PDB file of C-alpha atoms in Angstrom:
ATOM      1  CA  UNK A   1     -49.934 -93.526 -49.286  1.00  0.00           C
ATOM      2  CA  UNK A   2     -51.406 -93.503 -46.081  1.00  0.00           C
ATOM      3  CA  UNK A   3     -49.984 -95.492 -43.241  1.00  0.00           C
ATOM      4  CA  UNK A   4     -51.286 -95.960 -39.965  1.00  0.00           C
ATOM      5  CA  UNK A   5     -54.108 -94.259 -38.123  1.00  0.00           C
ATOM      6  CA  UNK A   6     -52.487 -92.353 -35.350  1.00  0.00           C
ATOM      7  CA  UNK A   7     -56.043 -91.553 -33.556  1.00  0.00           C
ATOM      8  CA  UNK A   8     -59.630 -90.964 -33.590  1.00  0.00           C
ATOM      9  CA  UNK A   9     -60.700 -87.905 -32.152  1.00  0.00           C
ATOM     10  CA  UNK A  10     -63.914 -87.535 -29.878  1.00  0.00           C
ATOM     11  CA  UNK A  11     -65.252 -83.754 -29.100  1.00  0.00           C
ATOM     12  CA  UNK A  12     -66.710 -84.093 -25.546  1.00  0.00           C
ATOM     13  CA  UNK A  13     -68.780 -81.512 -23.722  1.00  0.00           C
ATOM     14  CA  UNK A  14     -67.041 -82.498 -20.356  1.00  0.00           C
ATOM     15  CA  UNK A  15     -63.107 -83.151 -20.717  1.00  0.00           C
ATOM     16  CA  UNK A  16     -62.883 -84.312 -17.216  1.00  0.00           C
ATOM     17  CA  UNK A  17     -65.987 -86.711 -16.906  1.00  0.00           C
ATOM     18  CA  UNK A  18     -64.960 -88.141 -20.507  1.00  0.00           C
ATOM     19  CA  UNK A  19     -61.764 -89.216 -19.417  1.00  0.00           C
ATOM     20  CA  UNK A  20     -62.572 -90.695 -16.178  1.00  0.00           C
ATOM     21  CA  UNK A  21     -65.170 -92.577 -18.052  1.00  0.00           C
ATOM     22  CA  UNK A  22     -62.269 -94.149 -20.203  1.00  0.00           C
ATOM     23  CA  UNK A  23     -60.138 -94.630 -17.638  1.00  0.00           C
ATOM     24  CA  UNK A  24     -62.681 -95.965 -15.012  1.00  0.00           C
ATOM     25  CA  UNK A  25     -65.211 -97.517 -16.754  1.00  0.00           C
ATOM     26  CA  UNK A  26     -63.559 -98.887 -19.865  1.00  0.00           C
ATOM     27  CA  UNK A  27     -60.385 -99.403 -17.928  1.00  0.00           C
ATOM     28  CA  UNK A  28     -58.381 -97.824 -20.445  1.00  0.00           C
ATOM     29  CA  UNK A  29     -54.643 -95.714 -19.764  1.00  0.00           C
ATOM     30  CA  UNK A  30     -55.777 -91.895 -20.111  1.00  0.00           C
ATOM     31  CA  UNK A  31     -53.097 -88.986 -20.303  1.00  0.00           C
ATOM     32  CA  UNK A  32     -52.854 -85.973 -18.860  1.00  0.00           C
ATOM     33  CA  UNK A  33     -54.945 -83.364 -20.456  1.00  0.00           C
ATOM     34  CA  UNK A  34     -52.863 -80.506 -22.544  1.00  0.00           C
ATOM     35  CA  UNK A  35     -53.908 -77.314 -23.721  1.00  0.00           C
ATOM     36  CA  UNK A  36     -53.116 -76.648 -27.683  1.00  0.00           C
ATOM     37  CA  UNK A  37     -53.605 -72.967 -27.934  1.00  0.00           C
ATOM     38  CA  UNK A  38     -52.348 -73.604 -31.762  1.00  0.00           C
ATOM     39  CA  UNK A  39     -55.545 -75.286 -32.615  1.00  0.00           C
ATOM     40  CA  UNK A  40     -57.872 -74.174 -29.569  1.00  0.00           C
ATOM     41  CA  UNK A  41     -58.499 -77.022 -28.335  1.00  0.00           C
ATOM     42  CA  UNK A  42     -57.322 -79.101 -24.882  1.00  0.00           C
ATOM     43  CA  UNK A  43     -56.783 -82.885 -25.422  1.00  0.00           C
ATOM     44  CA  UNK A  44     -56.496 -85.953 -23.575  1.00  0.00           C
ATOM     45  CA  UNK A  45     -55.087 -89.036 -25.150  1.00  0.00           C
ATOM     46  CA  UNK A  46     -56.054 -92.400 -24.452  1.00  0.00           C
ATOM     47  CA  UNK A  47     -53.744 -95.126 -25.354  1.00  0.00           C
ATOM     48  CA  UNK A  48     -55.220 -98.193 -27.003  1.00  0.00           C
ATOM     49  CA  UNK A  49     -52.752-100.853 -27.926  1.00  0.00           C
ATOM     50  CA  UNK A  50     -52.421 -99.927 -31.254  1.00  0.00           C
ATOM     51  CA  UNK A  51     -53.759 -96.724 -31.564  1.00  0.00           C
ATOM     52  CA  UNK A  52     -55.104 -93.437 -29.584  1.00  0.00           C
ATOM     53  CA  UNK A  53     -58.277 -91.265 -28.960  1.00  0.00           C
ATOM     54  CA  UNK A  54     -58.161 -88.401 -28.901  1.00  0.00           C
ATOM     55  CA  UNK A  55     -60.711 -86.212 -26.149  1.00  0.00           C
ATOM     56  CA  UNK A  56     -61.026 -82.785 -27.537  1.00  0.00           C
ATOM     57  CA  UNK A  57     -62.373 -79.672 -25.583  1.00  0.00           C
ATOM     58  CA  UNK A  58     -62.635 -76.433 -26.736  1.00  0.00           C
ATOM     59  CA  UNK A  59     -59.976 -74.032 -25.417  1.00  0.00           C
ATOM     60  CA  UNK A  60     -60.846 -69.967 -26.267  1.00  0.00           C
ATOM     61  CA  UNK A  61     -63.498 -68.252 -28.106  1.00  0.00           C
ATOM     62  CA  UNK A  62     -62.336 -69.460 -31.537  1.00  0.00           C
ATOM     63  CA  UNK A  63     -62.116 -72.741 -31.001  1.00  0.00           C
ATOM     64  CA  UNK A  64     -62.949 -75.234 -33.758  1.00  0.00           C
ATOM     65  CA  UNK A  65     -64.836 -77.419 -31.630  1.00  0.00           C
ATOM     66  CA  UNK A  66     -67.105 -75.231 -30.062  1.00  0.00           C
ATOM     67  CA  UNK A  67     -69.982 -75.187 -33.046  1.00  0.00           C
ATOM     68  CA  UNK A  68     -69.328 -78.863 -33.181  1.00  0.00           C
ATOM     69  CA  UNK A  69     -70.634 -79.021 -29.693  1.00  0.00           C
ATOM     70  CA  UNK A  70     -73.000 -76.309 -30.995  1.00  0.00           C
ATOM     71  CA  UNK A  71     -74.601 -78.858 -33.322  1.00  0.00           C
ATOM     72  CA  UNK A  72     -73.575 -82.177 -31.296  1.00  0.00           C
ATOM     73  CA  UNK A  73     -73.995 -81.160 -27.057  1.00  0.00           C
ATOM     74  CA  UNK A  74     -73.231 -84.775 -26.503  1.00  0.00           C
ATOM     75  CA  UNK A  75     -70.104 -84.698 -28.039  1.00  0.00           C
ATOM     76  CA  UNK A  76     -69.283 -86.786 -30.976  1.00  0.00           C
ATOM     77  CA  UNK A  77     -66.534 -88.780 -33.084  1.00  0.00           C
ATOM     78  CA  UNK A  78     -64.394 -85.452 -34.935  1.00  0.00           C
ATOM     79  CA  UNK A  79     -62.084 -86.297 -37.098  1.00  0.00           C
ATOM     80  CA  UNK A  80     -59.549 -89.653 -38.213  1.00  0.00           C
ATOM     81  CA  UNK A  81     -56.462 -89.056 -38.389  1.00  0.00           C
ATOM     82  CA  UNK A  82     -54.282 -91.033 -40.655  1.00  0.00           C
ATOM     83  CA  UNK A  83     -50.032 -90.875 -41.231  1.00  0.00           C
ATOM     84  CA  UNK A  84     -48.088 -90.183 -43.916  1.00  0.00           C
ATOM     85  CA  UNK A  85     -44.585 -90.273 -44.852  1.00  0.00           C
ATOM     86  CA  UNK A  86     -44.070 -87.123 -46.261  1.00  0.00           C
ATOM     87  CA  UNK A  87     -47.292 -84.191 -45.885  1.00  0.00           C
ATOM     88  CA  UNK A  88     -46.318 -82.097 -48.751  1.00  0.00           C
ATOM     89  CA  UNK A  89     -46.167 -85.025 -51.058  1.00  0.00           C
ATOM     90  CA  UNK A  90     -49.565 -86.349 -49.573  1.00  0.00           C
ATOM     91  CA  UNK A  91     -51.140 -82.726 -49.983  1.00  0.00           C
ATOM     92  CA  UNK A  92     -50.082 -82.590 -53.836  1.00  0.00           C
ATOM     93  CA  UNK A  93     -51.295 -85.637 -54.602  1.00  0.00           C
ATOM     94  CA  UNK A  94     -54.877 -84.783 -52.774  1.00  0.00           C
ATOM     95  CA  UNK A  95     -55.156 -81.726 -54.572  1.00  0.00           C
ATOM     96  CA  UNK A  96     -53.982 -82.676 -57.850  1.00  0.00           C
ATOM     97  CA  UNK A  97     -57.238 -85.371 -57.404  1.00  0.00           C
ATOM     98  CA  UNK A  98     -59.422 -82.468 -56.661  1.00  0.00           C
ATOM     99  CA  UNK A  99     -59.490 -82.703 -52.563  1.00  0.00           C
ATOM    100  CA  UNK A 100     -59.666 -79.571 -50.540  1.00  0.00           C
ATOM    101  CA  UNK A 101     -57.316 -78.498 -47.613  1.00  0.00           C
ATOM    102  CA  UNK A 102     -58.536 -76.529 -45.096  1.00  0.00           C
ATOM    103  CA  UNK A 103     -56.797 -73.277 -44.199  1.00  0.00           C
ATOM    104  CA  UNK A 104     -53.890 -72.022 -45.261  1.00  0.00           C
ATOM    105  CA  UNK A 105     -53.049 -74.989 -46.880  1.00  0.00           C
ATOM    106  CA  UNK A 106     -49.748 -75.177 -45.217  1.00  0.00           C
ATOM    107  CA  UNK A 107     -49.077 -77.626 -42.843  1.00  0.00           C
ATOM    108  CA  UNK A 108     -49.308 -76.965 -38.807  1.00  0.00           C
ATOM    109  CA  UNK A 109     -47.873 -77.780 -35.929  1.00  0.00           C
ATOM    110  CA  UNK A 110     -50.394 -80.714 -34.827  1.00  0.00           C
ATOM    111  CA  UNK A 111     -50.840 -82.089 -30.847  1.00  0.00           C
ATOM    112  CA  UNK A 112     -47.223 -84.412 -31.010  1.00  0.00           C
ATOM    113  CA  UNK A 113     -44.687 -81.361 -32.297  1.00  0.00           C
ATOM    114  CA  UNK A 114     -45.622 -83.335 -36.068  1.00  0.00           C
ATOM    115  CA  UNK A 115     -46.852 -81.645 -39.295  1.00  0.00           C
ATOM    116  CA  UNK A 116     -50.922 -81.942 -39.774  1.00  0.00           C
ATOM    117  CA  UNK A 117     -52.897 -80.616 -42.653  1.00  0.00           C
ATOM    118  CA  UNK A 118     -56.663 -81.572 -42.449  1.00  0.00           C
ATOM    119  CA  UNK A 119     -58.984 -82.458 -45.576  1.00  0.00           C
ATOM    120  CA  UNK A 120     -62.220 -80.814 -46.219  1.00  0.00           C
ATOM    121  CA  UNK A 121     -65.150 -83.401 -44.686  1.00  0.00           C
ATOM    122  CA  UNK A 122     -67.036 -83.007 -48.018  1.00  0.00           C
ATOM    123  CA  UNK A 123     -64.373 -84.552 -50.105  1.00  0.00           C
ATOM    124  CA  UNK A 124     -64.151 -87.858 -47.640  1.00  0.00           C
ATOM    125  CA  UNK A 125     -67.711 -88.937 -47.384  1.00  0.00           C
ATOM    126  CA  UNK A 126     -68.553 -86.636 -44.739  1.00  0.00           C
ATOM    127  CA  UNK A 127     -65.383 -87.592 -42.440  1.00  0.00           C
ATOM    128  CA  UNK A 128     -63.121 -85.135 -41.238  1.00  0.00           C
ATOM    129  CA  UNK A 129     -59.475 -86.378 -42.444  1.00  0.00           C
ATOM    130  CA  UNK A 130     -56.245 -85.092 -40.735  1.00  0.00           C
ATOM    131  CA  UNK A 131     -52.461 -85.968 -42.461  1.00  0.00           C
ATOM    132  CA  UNK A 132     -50.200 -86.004 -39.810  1.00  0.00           C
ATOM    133  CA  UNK A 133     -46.081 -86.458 -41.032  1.00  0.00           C
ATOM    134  CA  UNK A 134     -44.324 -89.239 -39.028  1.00  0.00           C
TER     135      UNK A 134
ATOM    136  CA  UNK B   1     -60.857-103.522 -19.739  1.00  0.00           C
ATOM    137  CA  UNK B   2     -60.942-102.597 -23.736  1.00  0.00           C
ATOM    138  CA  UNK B   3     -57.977-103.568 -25.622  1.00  0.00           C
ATOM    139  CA  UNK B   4     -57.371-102.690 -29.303  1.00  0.00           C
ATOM    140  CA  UNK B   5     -59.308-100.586 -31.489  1.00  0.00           C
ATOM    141  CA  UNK B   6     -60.585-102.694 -33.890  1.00  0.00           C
ATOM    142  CA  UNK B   7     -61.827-100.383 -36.329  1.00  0.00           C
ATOM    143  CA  UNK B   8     -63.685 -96.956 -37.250  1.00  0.00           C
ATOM    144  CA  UNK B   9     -66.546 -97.570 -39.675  1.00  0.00           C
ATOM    145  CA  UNK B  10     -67.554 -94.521 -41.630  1.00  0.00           C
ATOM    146  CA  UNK B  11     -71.334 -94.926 -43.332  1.00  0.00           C
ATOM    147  CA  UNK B  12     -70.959 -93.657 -47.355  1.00  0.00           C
ATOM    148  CA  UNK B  13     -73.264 -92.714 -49.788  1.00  0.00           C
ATOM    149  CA  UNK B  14     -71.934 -94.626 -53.030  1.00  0.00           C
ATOM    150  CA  UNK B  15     -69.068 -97.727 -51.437  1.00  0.00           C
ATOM    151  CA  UNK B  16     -68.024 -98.042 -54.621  1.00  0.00           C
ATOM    152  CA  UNK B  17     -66.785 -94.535 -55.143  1.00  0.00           C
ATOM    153  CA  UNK B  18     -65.520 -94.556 -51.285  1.00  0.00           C
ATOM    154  CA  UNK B  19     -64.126 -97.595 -51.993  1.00  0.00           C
ATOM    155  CA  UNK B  20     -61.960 -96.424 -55.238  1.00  0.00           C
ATOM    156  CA  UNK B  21     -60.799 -93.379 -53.463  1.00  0.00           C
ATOM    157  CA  UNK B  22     -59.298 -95.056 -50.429  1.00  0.00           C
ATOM    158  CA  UNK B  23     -57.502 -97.387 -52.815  1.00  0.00           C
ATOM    159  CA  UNK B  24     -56.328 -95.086 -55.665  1.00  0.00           C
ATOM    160  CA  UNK B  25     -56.167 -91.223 -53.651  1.00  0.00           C
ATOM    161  CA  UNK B  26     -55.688 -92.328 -50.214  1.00  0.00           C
ATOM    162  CA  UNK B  27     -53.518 -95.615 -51.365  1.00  0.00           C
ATOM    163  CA  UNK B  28     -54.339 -98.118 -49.008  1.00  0.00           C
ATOM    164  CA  UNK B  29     -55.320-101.511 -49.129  1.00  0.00           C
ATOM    165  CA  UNK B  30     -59.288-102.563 -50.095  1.00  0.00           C
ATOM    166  CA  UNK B  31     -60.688-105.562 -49.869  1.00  0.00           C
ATOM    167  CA  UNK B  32     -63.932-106.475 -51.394  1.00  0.00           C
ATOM    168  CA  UNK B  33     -67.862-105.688 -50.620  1.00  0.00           C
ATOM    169  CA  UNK B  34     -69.316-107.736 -48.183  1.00  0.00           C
ATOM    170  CA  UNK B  35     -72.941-108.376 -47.591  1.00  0.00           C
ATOM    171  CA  UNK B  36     -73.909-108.782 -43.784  1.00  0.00           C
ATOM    172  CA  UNK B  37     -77.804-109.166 -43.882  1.00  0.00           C
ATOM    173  CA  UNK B  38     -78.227-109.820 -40.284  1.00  0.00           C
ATOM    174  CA  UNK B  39     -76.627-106.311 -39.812  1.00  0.00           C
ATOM    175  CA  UNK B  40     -78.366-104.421 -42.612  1.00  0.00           C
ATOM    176  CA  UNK B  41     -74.807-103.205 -44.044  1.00  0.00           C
ATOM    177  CA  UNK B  42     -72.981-104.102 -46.774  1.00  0.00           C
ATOM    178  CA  UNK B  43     -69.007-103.769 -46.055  1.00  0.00           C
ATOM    179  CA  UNK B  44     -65.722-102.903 -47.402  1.00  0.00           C
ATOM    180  CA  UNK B  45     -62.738-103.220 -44.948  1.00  0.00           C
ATOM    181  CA  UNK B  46     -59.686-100.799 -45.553  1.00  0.00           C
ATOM    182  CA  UNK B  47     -56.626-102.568 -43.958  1.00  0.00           C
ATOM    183  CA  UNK B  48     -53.961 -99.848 -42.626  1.00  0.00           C
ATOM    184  CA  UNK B  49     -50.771-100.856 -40.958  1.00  0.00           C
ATOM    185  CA  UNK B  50     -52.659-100.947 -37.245  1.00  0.00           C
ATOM    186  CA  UNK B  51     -56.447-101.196 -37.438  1.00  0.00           C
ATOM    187  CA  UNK B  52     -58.876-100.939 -40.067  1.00  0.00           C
ATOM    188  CA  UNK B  53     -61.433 -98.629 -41.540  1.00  0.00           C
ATOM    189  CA  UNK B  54     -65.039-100.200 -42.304  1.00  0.00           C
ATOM    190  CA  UNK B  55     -66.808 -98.712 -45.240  1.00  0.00           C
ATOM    191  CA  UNK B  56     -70.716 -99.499 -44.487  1.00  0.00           C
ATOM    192  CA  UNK B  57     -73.765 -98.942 -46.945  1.00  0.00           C
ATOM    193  CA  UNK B  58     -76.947 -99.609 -46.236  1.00  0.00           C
ATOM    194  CA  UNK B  59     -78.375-103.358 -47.187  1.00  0.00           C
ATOM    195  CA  UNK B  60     -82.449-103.918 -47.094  1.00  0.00           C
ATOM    196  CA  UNK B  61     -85.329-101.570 -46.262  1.00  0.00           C
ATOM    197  CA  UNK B  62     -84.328-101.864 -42.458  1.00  0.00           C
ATOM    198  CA  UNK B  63     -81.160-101.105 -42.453  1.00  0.00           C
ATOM    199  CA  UNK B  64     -79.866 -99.183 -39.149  1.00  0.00           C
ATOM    200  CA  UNK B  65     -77.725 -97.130 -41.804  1.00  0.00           C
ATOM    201  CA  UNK B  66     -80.087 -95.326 -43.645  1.00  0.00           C
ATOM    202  CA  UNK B  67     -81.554 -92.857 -41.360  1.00  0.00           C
ATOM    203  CA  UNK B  68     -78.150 -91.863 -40.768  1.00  0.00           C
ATOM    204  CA  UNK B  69     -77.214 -91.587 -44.168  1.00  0.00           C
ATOM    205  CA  UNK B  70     -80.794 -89.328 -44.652  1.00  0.00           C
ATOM    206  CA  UNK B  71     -79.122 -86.986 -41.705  1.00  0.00           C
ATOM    207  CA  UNK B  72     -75.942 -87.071 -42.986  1.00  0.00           C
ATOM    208  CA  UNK B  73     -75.943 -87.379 -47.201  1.00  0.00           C
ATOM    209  CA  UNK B  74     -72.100 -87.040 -47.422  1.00  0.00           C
ATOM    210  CA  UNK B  75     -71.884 -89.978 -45.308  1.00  0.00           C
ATOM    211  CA  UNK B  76     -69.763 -89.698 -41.690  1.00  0.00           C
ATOM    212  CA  UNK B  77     -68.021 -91.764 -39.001  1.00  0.00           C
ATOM    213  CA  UNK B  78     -70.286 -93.720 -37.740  1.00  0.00           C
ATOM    214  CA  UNK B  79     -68.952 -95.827 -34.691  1.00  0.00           C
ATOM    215  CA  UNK B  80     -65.488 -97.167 -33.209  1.00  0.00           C
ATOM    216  CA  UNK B  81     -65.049-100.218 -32.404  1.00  0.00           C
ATOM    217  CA  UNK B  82     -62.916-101.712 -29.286  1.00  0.00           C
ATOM    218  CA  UNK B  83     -61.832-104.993 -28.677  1.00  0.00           C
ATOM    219  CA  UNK B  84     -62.559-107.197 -25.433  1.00  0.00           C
ATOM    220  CA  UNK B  85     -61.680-110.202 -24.071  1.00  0.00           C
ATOM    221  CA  UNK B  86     -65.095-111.436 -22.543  1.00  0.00           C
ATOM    222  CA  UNK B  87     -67.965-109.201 -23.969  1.00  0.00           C
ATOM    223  CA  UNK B  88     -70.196-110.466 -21.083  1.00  0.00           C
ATOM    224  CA  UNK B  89     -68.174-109.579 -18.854  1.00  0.00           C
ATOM    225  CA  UNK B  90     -67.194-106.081 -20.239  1.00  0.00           C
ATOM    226  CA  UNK B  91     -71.215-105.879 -21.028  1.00  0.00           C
ATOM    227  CA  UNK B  92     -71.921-106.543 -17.140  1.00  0.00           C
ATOM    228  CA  UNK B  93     -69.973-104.216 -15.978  1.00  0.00           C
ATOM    229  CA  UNK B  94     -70.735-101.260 -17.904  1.00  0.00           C
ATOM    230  CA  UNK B  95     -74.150-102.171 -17.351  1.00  0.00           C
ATOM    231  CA  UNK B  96     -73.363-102.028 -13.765  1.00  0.00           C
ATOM    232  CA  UNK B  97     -72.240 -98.540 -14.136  1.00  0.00           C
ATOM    233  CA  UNK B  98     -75.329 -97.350 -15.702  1.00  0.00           C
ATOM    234  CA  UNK B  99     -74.206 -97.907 -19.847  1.00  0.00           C
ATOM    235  CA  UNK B 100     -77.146 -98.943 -22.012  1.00  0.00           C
ATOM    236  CA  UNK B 101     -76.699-101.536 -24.599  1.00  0.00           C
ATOM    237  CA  UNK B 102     -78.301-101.412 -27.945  1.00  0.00           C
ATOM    238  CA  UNK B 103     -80.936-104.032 -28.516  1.00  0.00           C
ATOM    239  CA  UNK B 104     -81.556-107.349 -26.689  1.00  0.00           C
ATOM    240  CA  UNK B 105     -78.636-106.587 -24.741  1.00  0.00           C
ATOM    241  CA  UNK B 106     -77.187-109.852 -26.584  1.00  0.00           C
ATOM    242  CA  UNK B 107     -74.441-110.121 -28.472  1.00  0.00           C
ATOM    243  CA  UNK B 108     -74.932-110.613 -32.456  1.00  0.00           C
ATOM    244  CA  UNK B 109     -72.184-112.267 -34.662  1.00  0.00           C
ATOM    245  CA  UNK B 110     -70.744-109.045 -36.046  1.00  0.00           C
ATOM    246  CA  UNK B 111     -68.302-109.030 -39.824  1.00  0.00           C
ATOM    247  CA  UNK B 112     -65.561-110.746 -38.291  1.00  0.00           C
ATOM    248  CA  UNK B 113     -67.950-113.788 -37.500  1.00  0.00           C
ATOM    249  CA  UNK B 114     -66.872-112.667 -33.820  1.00  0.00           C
ATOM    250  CA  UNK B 115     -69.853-111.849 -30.774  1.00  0.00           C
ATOM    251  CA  UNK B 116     -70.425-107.741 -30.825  1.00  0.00           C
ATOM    252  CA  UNK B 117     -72.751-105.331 -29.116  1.00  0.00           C
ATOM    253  CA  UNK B 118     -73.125-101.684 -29.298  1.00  0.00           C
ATOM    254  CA  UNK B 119     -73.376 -99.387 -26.318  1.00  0.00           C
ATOM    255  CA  UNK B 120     -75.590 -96.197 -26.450  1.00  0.00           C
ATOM    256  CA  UNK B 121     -74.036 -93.276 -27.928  1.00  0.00           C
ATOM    257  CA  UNK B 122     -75.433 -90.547 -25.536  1.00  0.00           C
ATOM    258  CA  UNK B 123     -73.469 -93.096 -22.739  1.00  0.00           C
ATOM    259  CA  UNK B 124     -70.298 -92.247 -24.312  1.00  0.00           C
ATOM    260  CA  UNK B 125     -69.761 -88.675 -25.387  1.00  0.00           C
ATOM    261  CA  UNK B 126     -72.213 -88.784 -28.454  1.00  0.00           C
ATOM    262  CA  UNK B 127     -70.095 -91.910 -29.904  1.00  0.00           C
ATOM    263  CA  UNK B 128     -71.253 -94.999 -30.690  1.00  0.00           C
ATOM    264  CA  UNK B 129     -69.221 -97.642 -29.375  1.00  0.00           C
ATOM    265  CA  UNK B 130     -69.372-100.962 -30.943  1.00  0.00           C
ATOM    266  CA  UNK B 131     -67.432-104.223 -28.522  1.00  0.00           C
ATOM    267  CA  UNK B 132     -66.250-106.950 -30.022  1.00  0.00           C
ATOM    268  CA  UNK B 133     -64.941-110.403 -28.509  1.00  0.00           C
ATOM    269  CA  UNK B 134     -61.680-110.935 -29.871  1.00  0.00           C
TER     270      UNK B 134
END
C-alpha cells in the first residue's frame, strides 16, 4: 500500500541556520522557505536525490511544532512521510486495523497542494506517520 | 556533498510486531531480521520504491538502542542516514566546520557491509545523522 517516502521532516529551533547548515555544510540543494498557515508551520525543503527533508518551524501561536520544540529545543526528526495511491482507501484500511487518525479525520491540504492525513505516533512504534495522495 | 538518503531507522519495542505491520497494514516489502553484533542492533530493512526504512531492536547488554528505547517505550525515529562518496572526506570537512563525530571518529562497517559514522545529534538540529560510503 504504501509507495515511496516523499520526506522526512526535521523540527528545527532556527529555520535559517538549519538550512544554511544543509546547504553549506552538507552541500545539499535547499529551497526557499514557505509559510503553511494551514498547518502552522514554515518549511524548507531540501532535495536529496531521491527524496526530501523537510525543515519545519513553527508559524503562529498554535502551531504543532512549538511543544515539540517545547520538549526537544534542539530540534528533532518529526514525522515520515510515506505516499499512497489513493488516501481514503489508505485511511479505511488503517482504521479498519485499529490505527488512529489525527484530527478530523479528513484529509488536508498538505505542503505540495496534495491530500495528507497523519497517523497517531502511538499506533507506529512511536513514529509520527503522514499519508500524503500522489 | 551528501547524496541519497539511504534510509530512516526507527528503534521498536517488539520487531516482530513492527515488522508484521509494515508488511500486512502498511503493505510494503520486509525482509528478514538481521543480527549486527558489532552495532548492538538487530535489523529488519523495509524496501519502499526510493529508500528504505530500518527497523532496529536492541542486541546485547550494550546496545546503543536501549537507553533510547527506556526514554522512548513506543519506540521512535531514531536517525537518517545520507549517502557519501568519500566518508573521509565528508568526515574532514564537517569536522572542519566544527561537527562532532560519534566515537573513534572512525568509520565502522555499518548493515550494508559499507564504512559509516554518525555525527552528533545536537550538531544537526537534534537529529542524528548517520554517513555512509556508498
Amino acid at each position: 500500500m504504501i509507495g515511496r517516502l516523499n520526506h522526512v521532516a526535521i523540527a528545527v529551533p532556527d529555520l535559517e541556520a538549519a538550512a544554511a547548515q544543509y546547504r553549506d555544510t552538507l552541500g545539499a540543494s535547499v529551497g526557499a522557505p514557505q509559510d503553511e498557515p494551514d498547518h502552522g508551520v514554515t518549511v524548507v525543503f531540501i532535495e536529496l536525490p531521491n527524496t526530501k527533508i523537510e525543515l519545519l518551524y513553527p508559524l503562529g501561536e498554535d502551531s504543532p511544532i512549538r511543544g515539540f520544540l517545547d520538549k526537544n529545543p534542539s530540534g528533532g526528526i518529526h514525522h515520515v512521510c510515506y505516499e499512497v495511491d489513493d488516501i481514503l482507501v489508505a485511511r479505511d484500511r488503517l482504521k479498519s486495523q485499529g490505527a488512529r487518525v489525527l484530527g478530523s479525520g479528513e484529509p488536508k491540504i498538505g505542503a505540495h497542494g496534495k491530500p495528507v492525513l497523519f497517523l497517531h505516533p502511538k499506533d507506529f512504534n512511536g513514529c509520527l506517520v503522514e499519508l500524503e495522495q500522489v
